[in-house]
Short mmCIF file of C-alpha atoms in Angstrom, two decimals:
data_model
loop_
_atom_site.label_atom_id
_atom_site.label_comp_id
_atom_site.label_asym_id
_atom_site.label_seq_id
_atom_site.Cartn_x
_atom_site.Cartn_y
_atom_site.Cartn_z
CA MET O 1 35.24 16.22 91.46
CA ALA O 2 38.81 15.58 90.37
CA LYS O 3 39.69 16.16 86.71
CA LYS O 4 40.63 13.14 84.65
CA PRO O 5 44.20 13.28 83.37
CA LYS O 6 44.29 14.41 79.76
CA ASP O 7 45.10 11.68 77.23
CA GLU O 8 48.02 13.24 75.38
CA THR O 9 47.87 10.67 72.59
CA VAL O 10 44.51 12.05 71.47
CA ASP O 11 45.45 15.70 71.05
CA LYS O 12 48.89 15.40 69.54
CA THR O 13 49.04 16.13 65.80
CA VAL O 14 52.20 15.65 63.74
CA VAL O 15 52.58 18.13 60.87
CA THR O 16 54.97 17.27 58.05
CA SER O 17 55.74 19.89 55.43
CA ILE O 18 55.43 19.23 51.72
CA GLU O 19 59.18 19.78 51.43
CA GLU O 20 59.86 17.05 53.99
CA ILE O 21 57.53 14.60 52.20
CA GLY O 22 59.39 15.28 48.95
CA GLU O 23 62.70 14.49 50.63
CA ILE O 24 61.36 11.22 52.09
CA CYS O 25 59.87 9.87 48.84
CA ASP O 26 61.97 8.35 46.06
CA GLN O 27 62.38 11.18 43.60
CA GLU O 28 63.09 9.77 40.12
CA ALA O 29 63.36 11.35 36.68
CA TYR O 30 60.57 10.60 34.24
CA ILE O 31 59.18 11.91 30.97
CA LEU O 32 55.49 12.44 30.15
CA PHE O 33 54.27 12.73 26.55
CA MET O 34 52.04 15.80 26.39
CA SER O 35 51.06 15.38 22.70
CA GLY O 36 51.74 13.13 19.70
CA PRO O 37 51.35 9.36 19.18
CA LEU O 38 52.16 8.52 22.83
CA GLN O 39 50.14 11.33 24.41
CA GLY O 40 49.70 10.76 28.15
CA LYS O 41 52.31 7.99 28.31
CA LEU O 42 54.72 8.18 31.25
CA HIS O 43 58.16 6.56 31.20
CA CYS O 44 60.58 6.41 34.14
CA LEU O 45 64.19 7.03 33.16
CA GLU O 46 65.65 4.06 35.00
CA LYS O 47 68.61 3.39 32.71
CA ASP O 48 71.76 5.47 32.58
CA LYS O 49 71.02 6.24 28.92
CA THR O 50 67.64 6.20 27.12
CA ILE O 51 67.33 6.68 23.34
CA PHE O 52 64.20 8.06 21.67
CA GLY O 53 63.36 7.56 17.99
CA ARG O 54 61.58 5.56 15.31
CA ASP O 55 63.91 2.54 15.18
CA ASP O 56 62.43 -0.77 16.43
CA SER O 57 65.61 -1.60 18.37
CA ILE O 58 65.64 1.37 20.76
CA GLU O 59 64.10 1.89 24.18
CA ILE O 60 61.34 4.41 23.43
CA GLN O 61 59.82 4.10 19.95
CA ILE O 62 57.82 7.03 18.59
CA LYS O 63 56.03 5.89 15.45
CA ASP O 64 55.99 9.13 13.50
CA ILE O 65 57.67 9.83 10.16
CA ARG O 66 58.91 13.20 11.47
CA ILE O 67 61.07 11.39 14.03
CA SER O 68 64.55 10.20 13.04
CA ARG O 69 65.42 6.56 13.65
CA LYS O 70 67.62 7.64 16.56
CA HIS O 71 66.47 11.16 17.37
CA PHE O 72 67.81 12.07 20.82
CA GLN O 73 68.98 10.53 24.08
CA ILE O 74 68.72 11.38 27.76
CA GLU O 75 71.71 10.38 29.85
CA LYS O 76 71.78 10.41 33.64
CA ARG O 77 75.04 11.82 35.02
CA GLY O 78 75.16 11.72 38.78
CA GLY O 79 72.06 13.56 39.94
CA ASN O 80 71.53 15.31 36.60
CA ALA O 81 69.93 14.39 33.26
CA VAL O 82 71.46 15.59 29.99
CA LEU O 83 69.62 15.56 26.63
CA LYS O 84 71.68 15.11 23.48
CA ASP O 85 70.39 15.37 19.91
CA LEU O 86 71.69 12.42 17.83
CA GLY O 87 71.97 14.25 14.51
CA SER O 88 68.24 14.21 13.86
CA THR O 89 66.82 15.58 10.62
CA ASN O 90 64.22 17.91 12.16
CA GLY O 91 66.11 18.80 15.32
CA THR O 92 65.32 18.65 19.05
CA PHE O 93 64.04 21.68 20.95
CA VAL O 94 63.86 22.42 24.68
CA ASN O 95 61.49 25.16 25.80
CA GLY O 96 61.36 26.48 22.24
CA HIS O 97 65.10 26.57 21.56
CA ARG O 98 66.92 24.11 19.29
CA VAL O 99 69.64 22.28 21.20
CA LYS O 100 72.48 19.85 20.56
CA SER O 101 73.01 19.19 24.25
CA HIS O 102 71.10 20.48 27.26
CA GLU O 103 71.02 19.75 31.01
CA LEU O 104 67.35 19.15 31.77
CA LYS O 105 65.57 20.87 34.65
CA ASP O 106 62.35 19.85 36.34
CA GLY O 107 59.44 20.94 34.12
CA ASP O 108 61.42 21.39 30.86
CA LYS O 109 59.44 20.82 27.65
CA ILE O 110 61.18 18.77 24.92
CA GLN O 111 59.72 19.44 21.46
CA ILE O 112 60.07 17.79 18.08
CA PRO O 113 58.75 19.79 15.10
CA GLY O 114 55.25 18.67 14.25
CA SER O 115 53.10 17.83 17.20
CA ILE O 116 55.27 16.07 19.80
CA VAL O 117 55.84 17.67 23.19
CA ILE O 118 57.44 15.76 26.10
CA LYS O 119 57.66 17.02 29.67
CA PHE O 120 60.71 16.16 31.76
CA ALA O 121 60.15 16.03 35.51
CA TYR O 122 61.14 14.50 38.83
CA GLY O 123 58.52 12.79 40.98
CA ASP O 124 57.98 10.14 43.63
CA ALA O 125 56.56 6.64 43.10
CA GLY O 126 53.02 7.69 44.08
CA GLU O 127 52.95 10.54 41.59
CA ARG O 128 54.33 8.36 38.80
CA MET O 129 51.84 5.61 39.55
CA PHE O 130 48.94 8.07 39.50
CA LEU O 131 50.02 9.53 36.16
CA ASP O 132 50.48 6.07 34.65
CA GLU O 133 47.04 4.92 35.86
CA PHE O 134 45.48 8.14 34.57
CA TYR O 135 47.07 7.55 31.17
CA GLN O 136 45.67 4.01 31.03
CA MET O 137 42.16 5.13 31.98
CA ALA O 138 42.16 8.12 29.63
CA ASN O 139 43.45 6.31 26.55
CA PHE O 140 42.62 2.60 26.69
CA ASP O 141 39.45 0.52 26.85
CA ALA O 142 39.13 -1.39 30.13
CA VAL O 143 37.75 -4.60 28.56
CA THR O 144 39.98 -5.01 25.49
CA SER O 145 43.07 -2.90 26.39
CA VAL O 146 43.06 -1.31 22.90
CA THR O 147 42.76 2.45 22.34
CA ASN O 148 39.43 3.92 23.41
CA LYS O 149 37.17 6.12 21.27
CA HIS O 150 38.37 9.42 22.79
CA ALA O 151 42.04 8.68 22.06
CA PHE O 152 41.12 7.25 18.62
CA THR O 153 39.36 10.48 17.63
CA LYS O 154 42.37 12.60 18.56
CA ARG O 155 44.76 10.31 16.66
CA LEU O 156 42.57 10.25 13.56
CA ASP O 157 42.48 14.07 13.53
CA GLU O 158 46.27 14.14 13.67
CA GLU O 159 46.78 11.45 11.03
CA PHE O 160 44.15 12.97 8.72
CA SER O 161 45.80 16.42 8.85
CA TYR O 162 49.24 14.93 8.25
CA ALA O 163 48.04 12.80 5.30
CA LYS O 164 46.31 15.77 3.65
CA ARG O 165 49.38 18.01 4.03
CA GLY O 166 51.65 15.39 2.51
CA ASN O 167 49.09 14.12 -0.03
CA LEU O 168 49.51 10.62 1.42
CA PRO O 169 46.93 7.81 1.57
CA LEU O 170 45.19 7.08 4.86
CA SER O 171 42.81 4.15 5.27
CA LEU O 172 40.22 3.48 7.93
CA LEU O 173 38.62 0.15 8.81
CA MET O 174 35.34 0.03 10.72
CA ILE O 175 34.67 -3.47 12.13
CA ASP O 176 31.59 -4.90 13.76
CA ILE O 177 31.13 -8.31 15.44
CA ASP O 178 28.30 -10.17 13.73
CA LEU O 179 25.32 -11.19 15.89
CA PHE O 180 27.08 -10.07 19.08
CA LYS O 181 23.79 -9.91 21.03
CA LYS O 182 23.28 -13.60 20.32
CA VAL O 183 26.65 -14.40 21.98
CA ASN O 184 25.59 -12.44 25.08
CA ASP O 185 22.11 -13.98 25.19
CA THR O 186 23.34 -17.54 24.65
CA TYR O 187 26.50 -17.67 26.76
CA GLY O 188 26.24 -14.63 29.08
CA HIS O 189 27.99 -11.28 29.37
CA LEU O 190 31.31 -12.85 30.43
CA ALA O 191 31.40 -14.57 27.07
CA GLY O 192 30.56 -11.24 25.43
CA ASP O 193 33.51 -9.53 27.12
CA LEU O 194 35.77 -12.44 26.16
CA ALA O 195 34.60 -12.13 22.55
CA LEU O 196 35.55 -8.45 22.52
CA SER O 197 39.02 -9.21 23.91
CA HIS O 198 39.41 -12.18 21.52
CA ILE O 199 38.66 -10.02 18.45
CA ALA O 200 40.83 -7.13 19.66
CA ALA O 201 43.81 -9.46 20.20
CA LEU O 202 43.42 -11.04 16.74
CA ILE O 203 43.26 -7.64 15.04
CA GLN O 204 46.33 -6.39 16.90
CA ARG O 205 48.36 -9.42 15.86
CA MET O 206 47.63 -8.74 12.18
CA VAL O 207 48.42 -5.03 11.96
CA ARG O 208 51.70 -3.10 12.05
CA ASN O 209 53.09 -1.47 15.20
CA GLU O 210 52.24 2.00 13.86
CA ASP O 211 48.60 1.16 13.11
CA ILE O 212 46.02 2.25 15.70
CA VAL O 213 43.42 -0.32 16.82
CA ALA O 214 40.54 1.10 18.84
CA ARG O 215 37.27 0.04 20.37
CA TYR O 216 34.91 2.50 18.75
CA GLY O 217 31.90 1.53 20.87
CA GLY O 218 29.83 -1.50 21.84
CA GLU O 219 30.95 -4.37 19.61
CA GLU O 220 32.54 -2.06 17.02
CA PHE O 221 36.26 -1.56 16.41
CA SER O 222 38.25 0.78 14.15
CA VAL O 223 41.74 0.62 12.69
CA ILE O 224 43.74 3.60 11.35
CA LEU O 225 46.17 2.59 8.62
CA ARG O 226 48.75 5.30 7.95
CA GLY O 227 50.21 5.38 4.41
CA ILE O 228 48.09 2.42 3.26
CA ASN O 229 46.19 2.74 -0.01
CA LEU O 230 42.87 1.10 -0.86
CA GLU O 231 44.38 -2.13 -2.20
CA GLY O 232 46.54 -2.55 0.89
CA ALA O 233 43.59 -1.85 3.19
CA ARG O 234 41.36 -4.32 1.33
CA GLY O 235 44.02 -7.04 1.57
CA LEU O 236 44.48 -6.49 5.29
CA ALA O 237 40.73 -6.32 5.92
CA GLU O 238 40.23 -9.67 4.21
CA ARG O 239 43.08 -11.24 6.21
CA ILE O 240 41.50 -9.99 9.44
CA ARG O 241 38.07 -11.30 8.41
CA ASN O 242 39.53 -14.71 7.56
CA GLY O 243 41.61 -14.79 10.75
CA VAL O 244 38.59 -14.15 12.95
CA GLU O 245 36.47 -16.74 11.13
CA GLU O 246 39.17 -19.41 11.42
CA ASN O 247 40.05 -18.78 15.10
CA LEU O 248 37.13 -20.02 17.18
CA MET O 249 36.75 -18.51 20.63
CA ASP O 250 37.31 -20.88 23.54
CA PHE O 251 34.81 -20.28 26.37
CA GLU O 252 34.40 -22.76 29.23
CA GLY O 253 35.49 -25.66 27.03
CA LYS O 254 33.20 -24.64 24.13
CA LYS O 255 34.49 -23.51 20.74
CA ILE O 256 32.31 -20.58 19.68
CA PRO O 257 32.43 -19.39 16.04
CA ILE O 258 32.50 -15.61 15.58
CA THR O 259 32.57 -13.57 12.39
CA ILE O 260 32.95 -9.87 11.64
CA SER O 261 31.88 -7.40 8.97
CA LEU O 262 34.19 -4.61 7.76
CA GLY O 263 33.79 -1.25 6.06
CA ILE O 264 36.81 0.38 4.40
CA ALA O 265 37.36 4.00 3.30
CA THR O 266 40.60 5.55 2.03
CA LEU O 267 41.64 9.19 1.91
CA VAL O 268 43.34 9.75 -1.44
CA GLN O 269 43.66 12.82 -3.69
CA GLN O 270 41.74 14.95 -1.14
CA ASN O 271 38.50 12.97 -1.64
CA TYR O 272 37.36 13.58 1.95
CA ALA O 273 37.27 17.02 3.56
CA SER O 274 37.37 15.93 7.19
CA PRO O 275 37.97 12.95 9.49
CA GLU O 276 34.22 12.83 10.10
CA GLU O 277 33.60 12.32 6.36
CA LEU O 278 36.10 9.46 6.30
CA ILE O 279 34.43 7.81 9.31
CA SER O 280 30.99 8.28 7.73
CA ALA O 281 32.16 6.65 4.48
CA ALA O 282 33.64 3.65 6.30
CA ASP O 283 30.49 3.38 8.43
CA GLN O 284 28.28 3.32 5.32
CA CYS O 285 30.38 0.48 3.91
CA LEU O 286 30.14 -1.38 7.22
CA TYR O 287 26.34 -1.00 7.13
CA ALA O 288 26.33 -2.35 3.56
CA ALA O 289 28.39 -5.36 4.66
CA LYS O 290 25.92 -6.12 7.48
CA GLU O 291 22.93 -5.68 5.21
CA GLY O 292 24.59 -7.80 2.52
CA GLY O 293 24.75 -10.91 4.67
CA ARG O 294 27.58 -10.21 7.17
CA ASN O 295 31.08 -11.77 7.34
CA LYS O 296 32.32 -9.68 4.41
CA CYS O 297 34.26 -6.52 3.53
CA VAL O 298 32.82 -3.57 1.66
CA PHE O 299 35.04 -0.69 0.50
CA GLN O 300 34.50 2.81 -0.80
CA LEU O 301 36.74 5.07 -2.85
CA GLU O 302 35.80 8.49 -4.18
CA LYS O 303 32.17 7.94 -3.21
CA ASP O 304 31.78 4.72 -5.28
CA LYS O 305 30.67 1.79 -3.11
CA LYS O 306 31.96 -1.65 -3.97
CA GLU O 307 32.12 -5.08 -2.41
CA SER O 308 35.06 -7.48 -2.12
#
């Protein structure tokens, strides 16, 4: 019996080395925040010059008091990237050494005294997309797009430590949607998800850029207010409560009224020993607001519970 001719297309395997793949893909410079307010955030350095700092007018804003308004820049020169400190107060460090100017290499760590570490690297579009997606999944709630509980907990730890060291006020709002189950039962879970997004968007519009809005769990949200004392937190909480009450949710042509209850606690004069104590105090106030009839704010300072 004659042998059938071998089908060469079946057995041929093309092997491409990792080095060749790297040469084919579009290698671009990017930075990845390893710690600090933007932890996990990836930014591609597409412009010839990118400035980092606290000022609202610059490309990459880092909302941290330890950052100068214009702290440092990264400039692309041909195929290289050069970091330049812009006369910052606390300095810019690369791999542990303070620098005024430094040609960045793949994998360099840029540090700003405090808790901010930024990795500089080169990568292809697929790698950058993966890191960006990972950042979104790790730090933000899928339904509301605000910070998730995991990222909130890390930020509160950082802000609490910083406030205690500097003897600065730090306020926390705990917010719960009133009768949320009734919205789900009456209009369905799509309406419930829309209600969560509706409330999150309203809260975000009423706070500062540096404030952290998070979905704490279920129908509960939290807001970290850096440098805000009790009176400031009470005023903001009442504006948020009013704003939610006045802005009816639009669902399938129906205007649905929604209200929220809020608990407020403020770290001042070392009155709380840990972030957990601050959360517990705000939670107790939130519970009191719910028990007291809902759609109200209750605040606590130095263990004394009061109602606004």
